[in-house]
Amino acid sequence: MNQPILIDRDGHRTWLKWHRARRRADDPVFTGERIIEAMRLGASIEVDLVIHADHGCAVLHDRTLERETTGTGRVRDTSAATLRQLHLRDNDGQPIDAKVMLLEDLCALLAEGAVHPDALLQLDFKEDRQALTPQVVASFGASVSPMAKSVILSGGDFDAIATLAGSAPGLRTGYDPCHRGTLAALKASGNYPGFIEDALATAPDAEMIYLACEIVLAAEDAGVDIIAPIQAAGRRVDAWTINSVTPQSIEQVKRLLRLKVDQITTDDPEGLAEVFNR
């Protein structure tokens, strides 16, 4: 079977990013087993970070614990020791054996095994610049610096991303300018070129620009290719998120491939690879 890592089409290579560390749609999120597997295969894989009570980062998407873990309350109010005792939940909400990891746990896990030179771990920071303290920045740098060459840090607040990246020399960065309401505003204004210009200006050091696939495709429907100007500026484009493999999502991926996006975020990279790499 082809590995669920990338799709080569018409002379262009598009990587399949394992969203929330899922190889398949039925995988639970953020398990060390899948993260290690992806990094050894040379895949692109994403995990999320939120700040906990001891001024470090937990590998979780939500700022509250109930949906993803066996805990309750805010991550911000929960100690590192308590977080490490919590179990993750599967897609049906049932507890699994895997426990919550902190950022330093994840980096230590990766340091124990061989990492493929093509592997890329995306750390998607879910908070803003105001959430950062000197202790958070220092803890981030100490954890990530040994793995910096295999990591890219992303988020929607590029001031926060730049601040954290400054603590880990050599760390690559990415920027996501898409927020709730962005698509509706762009459909109303039609100013897709201005949207991209603003994104590039806001994050001048970002290697990757992360765009909601609905925005990419809506721009194409309006006769605007928003991928080309980003690539012309020397950046790469990630289109997010293909949640499952359906006739509709397959058509969306075909369009994204024609537009030559550099990466597609998906909860089912294995399923997409089976469809497109037969």
Short mmCIF file of N, CA and C in Angstrom, two decimals, residues 15-79:
data_model
loop_
_atom_site.label_atom_id
_atom_site.label_comp_id
_atom_site.label_asym_id
_atom_site.label_seq_id
_atom_site.Cartn_x
_atom_site.Cartn_y
_atom_site.Cartn_z
N TRP A 15 1.75 17.45 -0.16
CA TRP A 15 1.85 16.64 1.05
C TRP A 15 0.48 16.48 1.70
N LEU A 16 0.26 15.33 2.33
CA LEU A 16 -0.95 15.07 3.10
C LEU A 16 -0.61 15.19 4.58
N LYS A 17 -1.14 16.23 5.21
CA LYS A 17 -0.82 16.46 6.62
C LYS A 17 -1.81 15.72 7.52
N TRP A 18 -1.25 14.99 8.48
CA TRP A 18 -2.07 14.21 9.42
C TRP A 18 -2.65 15.16 10.47
N HIS A 19 -3.90 15.55 10.30
CA HIS A 19 -4.55 16.54 11.16
C HIS A 19 -4.80 15.96 12.55
N ARG A 20 -4.33 16.68 13.56
CA ARG A 20 -4.45 16.26 14.97
C ARG A 20 -3.89 14.84 15.17
N ALA A 21 -2.85 14.54 14.39
CA ALA A 21 -2.13 13.26 14.51
C ALA A 21 -2.98 12.06 14.14
N ARG A 22 -3.87 12.25 13.17
CA ARG A 22 -4.68 11.12 12.68
C ARG A 22 -4.12 10.61 11.36
N ARG A 23 -3.95 9.30 11.28
CA ARG A 23 -3.63 8.66 10.01
C ARG A 23 -4.92 8.24 9.30
N ARG A 24 -5.89 7.82 10.09
CA ARG A 24 -7.20 7.41 9.56
C ARG A 24 -8.28 8.19 10.28
N ALA A 25 -9.45 8.28 9.66
CA ALA A 25 -10.53 9.09 10.21
C ALA A 25 -11.01 8.58 11.57
N ASP A 26 -10.86 7.28 11.83
CA ASP A 26 -11.34 6.74 13.10
C ASP A 26 -10.27 6.75 14.20
N ASP A 27 -9.10 7.31 13.92
CA ASP A 27 -8.07 7.41 14.94
C ASP A 27 -8.46 8.41 16.02
N PRO A 28 -8.11 8.16 17.27
CA PRO A 28 -8.21 9.21 18.29
C PRO A 28 -7.13 10.26 18.03
N VAL A 29 -7.30 11.42 18.62
CA VAL A 29 -6.36 12.52 18.37
C VAL A 29 -5.17 12.46 19.32
N PHE A 30 -4.02 12.96 18.83
CA PHE A 30 -2.85 13.29 19.66
C PHE A 30 -2.22 12.10 20.38
N THR A 31 -2.24 10.93 19.79
CA THR A 31 -1.58 9.79 20.45
C THR A 31 -0.11 9.75 20.05
N GLY A 32 0.73 9.44 21.02
CA GLY A 32 2.16 9.34 20.75
C GLY A 32 2.47 8.31 19.69
N GLU A 33 1.70 7.23 19.66
CA GLU A 33 1.93 6.16 18.69
C GLU A 33 1.86 6.68 17.26
N ARG A 34 0.83 7.45 16.96
CA ARG A 34 0.67 7.97 15.60
C ARG A 34 1.72 9.05 15.29
N ILE A 35 2.05 9.86 16.27
CA ILE A 35 3.03 10.93 16.03
C ILE A 35 4.39 10.32 15.69
N ILE A 36 4.80 9.33 16.45
CA ILE A 36 6.07 8.65 16.17
C ILE A 36 6.03 8.00 14.81
N GLU A 37 4.93 7.33 14.48
CA GLU A 37 4.80 6.67 13.18
C GLU A 37 4.97 7.68 12.04
N ALA A 38 4.29 8.82 12.15
CA ALA A 38 4.37 9.83 11.10
C ALA A 38 5.77 10.37 10.94
N MET A 39 6.44 10.64 12.05
CA MET A 39 7.78 11.23 11.98
C MET A 39 8.80 10.23 11.45
N ARG A 40 8.58 8.95 11.67
CA ARG A 40 9.49 7.95 11.12
C ARG A 40 9.25 7.72 9.63
N LEU A 41 7.99 7.89 9.20
CA LEU A 41 7.67 7.71 7.78
C LEU A 41 8.10 8.91 6.93
N GLY A 42 8.28 10.06 7.55
CA GLY A 42 8.57 11.28 6.80
C GLY A 42 7.33 12.05 6.42
N ALA A 43 6.27 11.91 7.21
CA ALA A 43 5.01 12.59 6.95
C ALA A 43 5.01 14.00 7.55
N SER A 44 4.02 14.77 7.14
CA SER A 44 3.71 16.04 7.79
C SER A 44 2.56 15.77 8.76
N ILE A 45 2.70 16.23 9.99
CA ILE A 45 1.71 15.93 11.02
C ILE A 45 1.50 17.15 11.90
N GLU A 46 0.27 17.33 12.37
CA GLU A 46 -0.06 18.53 13.16
C GLU A 46 -0.63 18.14 14.51
N VAL A 47 -0.18 18.88 15.55
CA VAL A 47 -0.80 18.81 16.87
C VAL A 47 -1.04 20.24 17.35
N ASP A 48 -1.94 20.38 18.30
CA ASP A 48 -2.28 21.71 18.83
C ASP A 48 -1.68 21.91 20.21
N LEU A 49 -1.51 23.18 20.56
CA LEU A 49 -0.94 23.53 21.86
C LEU A 49 -1.81 24.56 22.56
N VAL A 50 -2.08 24.33 23.84
CA VAL A 50 -2.72 25.32 24.70
C VAL A 50 -1.92 25.42 26.00
N ILE A 51 -2.02 26.54 26.68
CA ILE A 51 -1.20 26.80 27.86
C ILE A 51 -1.87 26.23 29.12
N HIS A 52 -1.06 25.60 29.98
CA HIS A 52 -1.58 25.06 31.24
C HIS A 52 -1.13 25.91 32.43
N ALA A 53 -1.52 25.50 33.62
CA ALA A 53 -1.34 26.32 34.83
C ALA A 53 0.11 26.54 35.21
N ASP A 54 1.00 25.64 34.79
CA ASP A 54 2.40 25.75 35.17
C ASP A 54 3.25 26.41 34.08
N HIS A 55 2.61 27.21 33.25
CA HIS A 55 3.29 28.03 32.25
C HIS A 55 4.03 27.20 31.20
N GLY A 56 3.43 26.11 30.84
CA GLY A 56 3.91 25.31 29.72
C GLY A 56 2.75 25.05 28.78
N CYS A 57 2.94 24.13 27.82
CA CYS A 57 1.91 23.84 26.83
C CYS A 57 1.50 22.38 26.88
N ALA A 58 0.20 22.16 26.76
CA ALA A 58 -0.35 20.81 26.65
C ALA A 58 -0.70 20.55 25.19
N VAL A 59 -0.56 19.29 24.78
CA VAL A 59 -0.90 18.89 23.41
C VAL A 59 -2.40 18.60 23.36
N LEU A 60 -3.16 19.67 23.22
CA LEU A 60 -4.62 19.61 23.16
C LEU A 60 -5.11 20.72 22.25
N HIS A 61 -6.32 20.56 21.72
CA HIS A 61 -6.91 21.58 20.86
C HIS A 61 -7.77 22.56 21.65
N ASP A 62 -8.60 22.03 22.55
CA ASP A 62 -9.55 22.86 23.30
C ASP A 62 -8.88 23.49 24.52
N ARG A 63 -9.44 24.62 24.93
CA ARG A 63 -8.96 25.25 26.16
C ARG A 63 -9.66 24.70 27.39
N THR A 64 -10.65 23.84 27.18
CA THR A 64 -11.29 23.11 28.27
C THR A 64 -11.06 21.62 28.05
N LEU A 65 -11.21 20.83 29.12
CA LEU A 65 -10.74 19.45 29.09
C LEU A 65 -11.80 18.41 28.73
N GLU A 66 -13.06 18.75 28.86
CA GLU A 66 -14.10 17.72 28.84
C GLU A 66 -14.17 16.92 27.54
N ARG A 67 -14.07 17.58 26.41
CA ARG A 67 -14.31 16.90 25.12
C ARG A 67 -13.18 15.93 24.77
N GLU A 68 -11.95 16.33 25.02
CA GLU A 68 -10.80 15.54 24.55
C GLU A 68 -10.21 14.62 25.61
N THR A 69 -10.52 14.86 26.88
CA THR A 69 -9.85 14.12 27.95
C THR A 69 -10.84 13.69 29.03
N THR A 70 -10.33 12.94 30.00
CA THR A 70 -11.15 12.53 31.14
C THR A 70 -11.18 13.58 32.23
N GLY A 71 -10.60 14.74 31.98
CA GLY A 71 -10.60 15.81 32.98
C GLY A 71 -11.76 16.77 32.81
N THR A 72 -11.83 17.74 33.72
CA THR A 72 -12.84 18.79 33.65
C THR A 72 -12.18 20.13 33.93
N GLY A 73 -12.82 21.21 33.47
CA GLY A 73 -12.33 22.55 33.73
C GLY A 73 -11.43 23.07 32.62
N ARG A 74 -10.80 24.20 32.91
CA ARG A 74 -9.94 24.85 31.93
C ARG A 74 -8.52 24.27 31.98
N VAL A 75 -7.92 24.13 30.81
CA VAL A 75 -6.52 23.71 30.76
C VAL A 75 -5.66 24.72 31.51
N ARG A 76 -5.97 26.00 31.35
CA ARG A 76 -5.19 27.07 31.99
C ARG A 76 -5.15 26.94 33.51
N ASP A 77 -6.16 26.30 34.09
CA ASP A 77 -6.22 26.15 35.54
C ASP A 77 -5.71 24.80 36.02
N THR A 78 -5.19 23.98 35.11
CA THR A 78 -4.82 22.60 35.44
C THR A 78 -3.31 22.45 35.43
N SER A 79 -2.77 21.82 36.47
CA SER A 79 -1.32 21.68 36.59
C SER A 79 -0.78 20.65 35.60
#
